[in-house]
Coordinates of C-alpha atoms in Angstrom, one line a residue:
V100 CA 0.2 0.0 -0.1
L101 CA 2.8 2.4 0.9
L102 CA 4.7 1.4 -2.3
I103 CA 1.8 2.2 -4.2
T104 CA 0.9 5.5 -2.2
G105 CA 4.3 6.5 -3.1
Y106 CA 4.7 5.9 -6.7
F107 CA 1.2 7.6 -7.1
L108 CA 2.7 10.9 -5.5
D109 CA 5.8 10.6 -7.3
C110 CA 4.1 10.6 -10.7
M111 CA 2.7 13.7 -9.9
D112 CA 5.4 15.8 -8.4
G113 CA 7.2 16.5 -11.6
K114 CA 3.6 17.5 -13.6
Q115 CA 3.2 19.7 -10.4
A116 CA 6.4 21.3 -10.1
R117 CA 6.2 21.7 -14.1
R118 CA 2.8 23.2 -13.9
T119 CA 3.5 25.7 -11.1
G120 CA 6.7 27.1 -12.8
N121 CA 8.8 25.6 -10.1
S122 CA 11.0 22.6 -11.7
S123 CA 14.6 23.0 -11.4
P124 CA 17.7 20.6 -12.7
L125 CA 18.1 19.9 -9.0
G126 CA 14.6 18.6 -8.9
Q127 CA 15.0 16.5 -11.4
L128 CA 18.2 15.4 -9.8
F129 CA 16.4 14.5 -6.3
D130 CA 13.1 12.7 -8.0
H131 CA 15.3 10.5 -10.4
G132 CA 18.0 9.9 -8.0
T133 CA 15.5 9.0 -4.9
D134 CA 14.2 7.0 -7.4
A135 CA 17.4 4.8 -8.6
L136 CA 17.8 4.3 -4.6
G137 CA 13.7 3.2 -4.1
V138 CA 14.2 0.3 -6.7
M139 CA 15.3 -1.8 -4.2
A140 CA 11.8 -1.5 -2.2
H141 CA 10.1 -2.6 -5.1
F142 CA 12.9 -5.3 -5.8
C143 CA 12.0 -6.3 -1.9
M144 CA 8.7 -6.5 -2.5
V145 CA 8.7 -9.1 -5.7
A146 CA 11.3 -10.7 -3.7
S147 CA 8.7 -11.6 -0.9
M148 CA 6.5 -12.7 -3.3
M149 CA 9.0 -15.4 -4.3
S150 CA 10.3 -16.2 -0.9
P151 CA 10.7 -18.5 1.4
N152 CA 10.7 -21.4 -1.1
F153 CA 11.6 -20.0 -4.2
A154 CA 14.8 -22.5 -5.0
N155 CA 16.3 -20.7 -7.6
D156 CA 18.9 -18.5 -6.6
R157 CA 20.3 -17.1 -10.2
L158 CA 16.6 -16.2 -11.4
L159 CA 15.7 -14.4 -8.6
L160 CA 19.6 -12.3 -8.8
A161 CA 18.2 -12.1 -12.6
A162 CA 15.3 -10.1 -11.6
W163 CA 17.1 -7.9 -9.1
A164 CA 19.9 -7.2 -12.3
T165 CA 17.4 -6.7 -15.2
F166 CA 15.3 -4.6 -12.9
Q167 CA 18.2 -2.1 -12.0
T168 CA 19.3 -2.1 -16.0
A169 CA 16.0 -1.1 -17.0
F170 CA 16.1 2.0 -14.9
F171 CA 19.6 2.7 -15.7
F172 CA 18.2 2.5 -19.4
A173 CA 15.6 4.8 -19.1
Q174 CA 18.1 7.5 -17.8
W175 CA 20.2 6.6 -20.7
V176 CA 17.5 6.7 -22.9
E177 CA 16.5 10.4 -21.8
Y178 CA 20.2 11.4 -21.9
N179 CA 20.7 10.5 -26.1
V180 CA 16.8 11.2 -27.0
H181 CA 16.2 13.7 -24.6
E182 CA 12.5 12.3 -23.9
L183 CA 11.7 10.1 -20.8
H184 CA 10.1 7.3 -22.4
H185 CA 8.5 4.8 -19.9
C186 CA 5.8 3.2 -21.5
I187 CA 6.2 0.1 -23.7
G188 CA 3.7 0.5 -27.0
G189 CA 1.4 3.0 -25.3
V190 CA 0.0 0.2 -23.3
F191 CA 2.4 -0.9 -20.5
G192 CA 4.5 1.4 -18.6
I193 CA 6.7 2.0 -15.5
T194 CA 3.4 2.8 -13.7
E195 CA 1.3 0.1 -14.8
M196 CA 4.4 -2.2 -13.8
N197 CA 4.7 -0.6 -10.1
C198 CA 1.1 -0.4 -9.6
S199 CA 0.6 -4.2 -10.7
G200 CA 3.2 -5.4 -8.4
G201 CA 1.9 -3.4 -5.5
L202 CA -1.6 -4.8 -5.8
L203 CA -0.2 -8.2 -6.8
S204 CA 1.8 -8.3 -3.4
I205 CA -1.5 -7.1 -1.5
G206 CA -3.4 -10.2 -3.1
V207 CA -0.6 -12.7 -2.5
S208 CA -1.0 -11.7 1.3
F209 CA -4.2 -13.2 1.3
I210 CA -3.5 -16.7 0.1
D211 CA -1.9 -19.8 0.7
R212 CA 1.7 -19.3 -0.6
T213 CA 2.7 -23.0 -1.0
A214 CA 0.6 -23.0 -3.9
L215 CA 2.5 -20.5 -5.5
F216 CA 5.7 -23.3 -5.0
S217 CA 3.8 -26.3 -5.9
P218 CA 5.0 -28.0 -9.4
I219 CA 2.4 -27.2 -12.1
G220 CA 4.8 -28.3 -15.2
P221 CA 7.8 -30.2 -16.3
T222 CA 11.3 -29.9 -14.8
L223 CA 13.0 -27.8 -17.6
P224 CA 17.2 -27.4 -17.5
L225 CA 18.4 -24.6 -15.3
V226 CA 15.1 -23.8 -14.1
G227 CA 14.0 -26.9 -12.1
D228 CA 10.0 -27.6 -11.5
I229 CA 7.9 -25.0 -13.0
T230 CA 6.0 -23.2 -10.1
P231 CA 3.9 -19.9 -10.2
A232 CA 6.8 -18.1 -8.7
K233 CA 9.2 -19.1 -11.2
L234 CA 6.3 -18.2 -13.8
G235 CA 6.3 -14.9 -12.2
G236 CA 10.2 -14.4 -11.9
L237 CA 10.5 -15.6 -15.7
G238 CA 7.9 -13.2 -16.3
W239 CA 9.4 -9.9 -14.6
V240 CA 12.9 -11.0 -16.2
T241 CA 11.7 -11.0 -19.5
L242 CA 9.8 -7.8 -18.9
Q243 CA 12.5 -6.1 -18.0
S244 CA 14.7 -7.5 -20.6
G245 CA 11.7 -6.2 -23.3
V246 CA 12.2 -2.6 -21.6
I247 CA 15.9 -3.0 -22.3
V248 CA 15.8 -3.8 -25.9
H249 CA 13.1 -1.3 -26.3
G250 CA 15.4 1.4 -25.0
F251 CA 18.4 0.2 -27.6
Q252 CA 15.4 1.0 -30.5
L253 CA 14.5 4.3 -29.0
V254 CA 17.9 5.1 -29.4
S255 CA 19.1 3.7 -32.6
A256 CA 16.1 5.4 -34.2
K257 CA 17.6 9.1 -33.7
V258 CA 21.2 8.7 -33.0
K259 CA 23.4 7.3 -35.7
G260 CA 26.9 6.0 -37.0
A261 CA 29.6 7.0 -34.3
D262 CA 27.7 9.0 -31.8
F263 CA 25.5 5.6 -31.3
Q264 CA 28.3 3.3 -31.2
K265 CA 29.5 5.9 -28.1
A266 CA 26.0 5.7 -26.9
V267 CA 26.1 1.7 -26.4
M268 CA 29.7 1.6 -24.9
A269 CA 28.2 4.1 -22.4
T270 CA 25.7 1.1 -21.0
G271 CA 28.6 -1.2 -20.6
P272 CA 29.2 -0.5 -16.9
A273 CA 25.5 -1.3 -16.1
L274 CA 25.3 -4.2 -18.6
V275 CA 28.9 -5.9 -16.8
A276 CA 27.4 -5.4 -13.5
A277 CA 24.1 -7.2 -14.6
V278 CA 26.2 -10.4 -16.2
V279 CA 28.3 -10.3 -13.0
T280 CA 25.5 -10.3 -10.4
V281 CA 23.8 -13.0 -12.6
F282 CA 26.7 -15.3 -13.6
G283 CA 30.0 -14.3 -12.0
F284 CA 29.7 -15.7 -8.3
S285 CA 29.8 -19.4 -7.8
D286 CA 26.6 -21.5 -7.0
E287 CA 28.0 -21.7 -3.5
V288 CA 28.5 -17.7 -3.2
V289 CA 24.9 -17.3 -4.4
T290 CA 23.1 -19.4 -2.2
D291 CA 24.8 -18.4 1.2
H292 CA 25.4 -14.5 -0.2
K293 CA 22.4 -13.5 -2.7
K294 CA 21.3 -11.0 -0.3
L295 CA 24.6 -9.5 0.1
I296 CA 25.2 -9.7 -3.7
C297 CA 21.9 -7.7 -4.2
M298 CA 22.8 -5.2 -1.7
T299 CA 26.3 -4.7 -3.4
V300 CA 25.1 -4.1 -6.4
W301 CA 22.1 -1.6 -5.8
P302 CA 24.4 1.5 -4.7
L303 CA 26.9 0.5 -8.0
V304 CA 24.0 0.5 -10.6
T305 CA 22.5 3.4 -8.7
Y306 CA 25.6 5.2 -8.8
N307 CA 25.8 4.8 -12.7
S308 CA 22.2 6.0 -13.1
V309 CA 22.9 9.2 -11.2
Q310 CA 25.7 9.8 -13.3
V311 CA 23.7 9.6 -16.4
I312 CA 21.1 11.9 -14.6
I313 CA 23.7 14.6 -14.5
F314 CA 25.4 14.1 -17.0
A315 CA 22.4 14.7 -19.2
M316 CA 21.5 18.0 -17.5
G317 CA 25.2 19.1 -18.1
R318 CA 25.3 17.7 -21.4
Q319 CA 28.6 16.2 -21.0
E320 CA 29.9 13.0 -22.4
L321 CA 29.2 9.9 -20.5
V322 CA 32.2 8.2 -18.9
V323 CA 32.7 4.8 -20.5
L324 CA 35.3 3.2 -17.9
Q325 CA 34.3 3.1 -14.3
W326 CA 36.3 1.7 -11.6
P327 CA 33.8 0.6 -9.2
T328 CA 32.5 -1.6 -11.7
A329 CA 35.9 -3.1 -12.7
L330 CA 36.0 -3.6 -8.9
Y331 CA 32.9 -5.5 -8.7
L332 CA 33.9 -7.8 -11.3
L333 CA 36.8 -8.3 -9.6
A334 CA 35.5 -9.0 -6.5
A335 CA 33.6 -11.9 -8.2
V336 CA 36.7 -13.5 -9.8
A337 CA 38.5 -13.1 -6.3
T338 CA 35.4 -15.3 -4.6
R339 CA 35.9 -18.2 -7.7
V340 CA 39.9 -18.4 -7.3
A341 CA 40.2 -17.8 -3.1
G342 CA 36.7 -19.5 -2.3
P343 CA 33.7 -18.6 -0.9
S344 CA 34.9 -17.5 2.6
V345 CA 36.2 -14.3 1.3
A346 CA 32.7 -13.5 -0.4
A347 CA 31.0 -12.1 2.8
P348 CA 33.6 -10.1 4.0
L349 CA 34.2 -8.5 -0.1
L350 CA 31.3 -7.8 -0.5
L351 CA 30.5 -6.0 2.4
S352 CA 33.4 -3.9 2.3
L353 CA 32.5 -3.0 -1.1
F354 CA 28.6 -2.4 -0.3
F355 CA 30.2 0.4 1.9
L356 CA 32.3 1.7 -0.7
F357 CA 29.9 2.0 -3.1
F358 CA 27.3 3.5 -1.0
A359 CA 30.1 6.2 0.2
V360 CA 31.1 6.9 -3.5
L361 CA 27.2 7.2 -4.5
I362 CA 26.6 10.3 -1.4
E363 CA 29.6 11.8 -1.9
W364 CA 29.1 12.3 -5.9
A365 CA 25.7 13.2 -5.2
V366 CA 26.5 15.6 -2.8
S367 CA 29.1 17.1 -4.8
A368 CA 26.9 17.3 -7.7
S369 CA 24.0 19.2 -5.7
N370 CA 26.5 21.3 -4.5
Q371 CA 27.3 22.6 -7.7
I372 CA 24.0 22.3 -9.6
T373 CA 22.8 25.2 -6.3
T374 CA 25.9 27.4 -6.4
R375 CA 25.1 27.5 -10.1
L376 CA 21.6 28.2 -10.1
G377 CA 21.5 30.0 -6.6
I378 CA 19.3 27.4 -5.4
R379 CA 19.1 27.5 -1.4
V380 CA 19.3 24.0 0.2
F381 CA 18.2 24.0 4.3
H382 CA 18.7 27.5 4.2
V383 CA 16.6 30.3 5.2
K384 CA 17.1 33.5 3.2
S385 CA 17.8 36.3 5.8
Q386 CA 16.8 39.8 5.6
K387 CA 19.9 40.9 5.0
D388 CA 20.3 38.5 1.9

């Protein structure tokens, strides 16, 4: 209920700001930046519907990775075509997806969850027994993957030649993070530390998304090589070489590092924006001012 209410208000604030003439680059950064952080709440909602007997940890990681990557691509599309597209085919968009997920979570709370994990079809490679929960997870991954593909289509229709190649290269950090999240860790690490993996990649992809938002406002060129993403890749390799025992301290350390980098970068950018535009944040204008 809170997620539905929050997103309903989130859909209103930008329109209200533009209607009253109070929109600003700082407002856009605050809106989309907090949205990038808030995707974890939506994922937790979906994960709770698939718990506690989901029994396919990589599919759960794929649901998380594609969700975060789809959000990144929404910002990437806006950066390249200067329009925020959030609907596929004019029928199903981010609003419908979030409200449907919220309503579904409310409905699931009133039914016997064991029915969600009862086999209803044949056993398939990589997936195992087909259950309603797994079908939901596969549907979620398919939907988010469709958003990513749709983003490529939108950009390819308006950006051509070398500029399109540069635009595609800028998606590298987010795509690498997604691939590492789903396939980079061993089965033992995924089973024992899937929550830590989700926590670690959360501020990492949020950092990438916030960069796209800020660079779009400043009309700056996106940075292709991102050291935090490279560090995340190296961490996955280290857990395979040194063994699963190093996974927990390594992932936890990276989580705090990435979160600190995200906050420092966002605060620095906000200060530059407020200084340039003369916007006062947490400061009451005095008569002398």
